[in-house]
Amino acid sequence: MSRPNLTPVSYAILGFITRTPHSGYDIKQLTDISTSFFFAASYGQIYPELKKLEEAGLATSKSTPQGKRERTEYLATPAGIEALQTWIRQNVTSWDLRDEGLLRLFFADNTDRSDQKSLIQAMLDEQRLTLRTLQGLQESIGEELLPTSEMVLDWGIGFGTFYCEWCERQLELLESQSKE
């Protein structure tokens, strides 16, 4: 069996299925509550990756129907766990922060101050919501997290706090410039 070209989504999936079998739906739900603040994945990415992992012998599947609904759960094989461990040990070669709000702000000199303020306020509101979600997650399951997952959650809270404070400073700056 040849090893496929694995993507970060492949490795994320392997991470989720190393200890417990999960369906594609389960993986999407886990992603939404755990990694989406720094690495999101869609159903359109998850299901093809699961098939690719299974075909490469990195995951196995079993049918676990629920009532009349078909359901397939996947579990990493020893080769899949080894592939995940090898990937974790590799040097990180990129930093990819994609923030559409920041992209819009980068070009916002083409709009007036009120549009710029509205954009930053929307960014702030969204980040506050994310921050509250992460803080709630920390309070509700913080003690159940594995140590490295707890580190990443702490990073998310720290980043979210910084992001909110940064937005507040930019709003104050725009407000002071409007008065000049």
CSV table of N, CA, C and O in Angstrom, one decimal, residues 33-37 127-140 152-153 155-160:
chain,number,residue,atom,x,y,z
A,33,ILE,N,-15.9,22.2,18.3
A,33,ILE,CA,-15.8,22.6,19.7
A,33,ILE,C,-14.4,22.6,20.2
A,33,ILE,O,-14.2,23.0,21.3
A,34,SER,N,-13.4,22.1,19.4
A,34,SER,CA,-12.1,22.1,19.9
A,34,SER,C,-11.0,22.8,19.1
A,34,SER,O,-10.3,23.6,19.7
A,35,THR,N,-11.0,22.6,17.8
A,35,THR,CA,-9.9,23.1,17.0
A,35,THR,C,-10.3,24.2,16.1
A,35,THR,O,-9.4,24.9,15.5
A,36,SER,N,-11.6,24.5,16.0
A,36,SER,CA,-12.0,25.4,14.9
A,36,SER,C,-11.5,26.8,15.1
A,36,SER,O,-11.4,27.6,14.1
A,37,PHE,N,-11.1,27.2,16.3
A,37,PHE,CA,-10.6,28.6,16.5
A,37,PHE,C,-9.2,28.7,16.0
A,37,PHE,O,-8.8,29.8,15.8
A,127,GLN,N,-14.9,38.0,18.0
A,127,GLN,CA,-13.9,37.4,18.8
A,127,GLN,C,-14.3,37.3,20.3
A,127,GLN,O,-13.9,36.4,20.9
A,128,ARG,N,-15.1,38.2,20.7
A,128,ARG,CA,-15.7,38.1,22.1
A,128,ARG,C,-16.5,36.8,22.2
A,128,ARG,O,-16.4,36.2,23.3
A,129,LEU,N,-17.3,36.5,21.2
A,129,LEU,CA,-18.1,35.3,21.3
A,129,LEU,C,-17.2,34.1,21.3
A,129,LEU,O,-17.4,33.2,22.1
A,130,THR,N,-16.2,34.1,20.4
A,130,THR,CA,-15.2,33.0,20.4
A,130,THR,C,-14.5,32.8,21.8
A,130,THR,O,-14.4,31.7,22.3
A,131,LEU,N,-14.1,34.0,22.3
A,131,LEU,CA,-13.4,34.0,23.6
A,131,LEU,C,-14.3,33.4,24.7
A,131,LEU,O,-13.9,32.6,25.5
A,132,ARG,N,-15.6,33.8,24.7
A,132,ARG,CA,-16.5,33.3,25.7
A,132,ARG,C,-16.7,31.8,25.6
A,132,ARG,O,-16.8,31.1,26.6
A,133,THR,N,-16.8,31.4,24.3
A,133,THR,CA,-16.9,29.9,24.1
A,133,THR,C,-15.7,29.2,24.6
A,133,THR,O,-15.9,28.1,25.3
A,134,LEU,N,-14.5,29.7,24.3
A,134,LEU,CA,-13.3,29.0,24.8
A,134,LEU,C,-13.2,29.0,26.3
A,134,LEU,O,-12.8,28.0,26.9
A,135,GLN,N,-13.6,30.1,26.9
A,135,GLN,CA,-13.6,30.2,28.4
A,135,GLN,C,-14.6,29.3,29.0
A,135,GLN,O,-14.3,28.6,30.0
A,136,GLY,N,-15.8,29.1,28.4
A,136,GLY,CA,-16.8,28.2,28.8
A,136,GLY,C,-16.3,26.8,28.7
A,136,GLY,O,-16.5,25.9,29.6
A,137,LEU,N,-15.6,26.5,27.6
A,137,LEU,CA,-15.0,25.2,27.4
A,137,LEU,C,-14.0,24.9,28.5
A,137,LEU,O,-14.0,23.8,29.0
A,138,GLN,N,-13.2,25.8,28.8
A,138,GLN,CA,-12.1,25.7,29.8
A,138,GLN,C,-12.8,25.4,31.2
A,138,GLN,O,-12.3,24.5,31.9
A,139,GLU,N,-13.9,26.1,31.5
A,139,GLU,CA,-14.6,25.9,32.7
A,139,GLU,C,-15.3,24.5,32.8
A,139,GLU,O,-15.3,23.9,33.8
A,140,SER,N,-15.9,24.1,31.7
A,140,SER,CA,-16.7,22.9,31.7
A,140,SER,C,-15.9,21.6,31.6
A,140,SER,O,-16.2,20.6,32.2
A,152,VAL,N,-3.1,24.3,24.2
A,152,VAL,CA,-3.7,25.0,23.0
A,152,VAL,C,-4.9,25.8,23.4
A,152,VAL,O,-5.1,26.9,22.9
A,153,LEU,N,-5.7,25.3,24.3
A,153,LEU,CA,-6.9,26.1,24.7
A,153,LEU,C,-6.4,27.4,25.4
A,153,LEU,O,-7.0,28.4,25.2
A,155,TRP,N,-3.7,28.9,24.8
A,155,TRP,CA,-3.2,29.8,23.7
A,155,TRP,C,-4.4,30.5,23.1
A,155,TRP,O,-4.4,31.7,22.8
A,156,GLY,N,-5.5,29.8,22.8
A,156,GLY,CA,-6.7,30.4,22.2
A,156,GLY,C,-7.3,31.5,23.0
A,156,GLY,O,-7.7,32.5,22.5
A,157,ILE,N,-7.3,31.2,24.3
A,157,ILE,CA,-7.9,32.3,25.3
A,157,ILE,C,-6.9,33.5,25.3
A,157,ILE,O,-7.4,34.6,25.2
A,158,GLY,N,-5.6,33.2,25.3
A,158,GLY,CA,-4.7,34.3,25.3
A,158,GLY,C,-4.8,35.1,24.0
A,158,GLY,O,-4.8,36.4,24.0
A,159,PHE,N,-4.8,34.4,22.9
A,159,PHE,CA,-4.9,35.1,21.6
A,159,PHE,C,-6.2,35.9,21.5
A,159,PHE,O,-6.3,37.0,21.1
A,160,GLY,N,-7.3,35.2,21.9
A,160,GLY,CA,-8.6,35.9,21.9
A,160,GLY,C,-8.7,37.2,22.8
A,160,GLY,O,-9.2,38.2,22.4
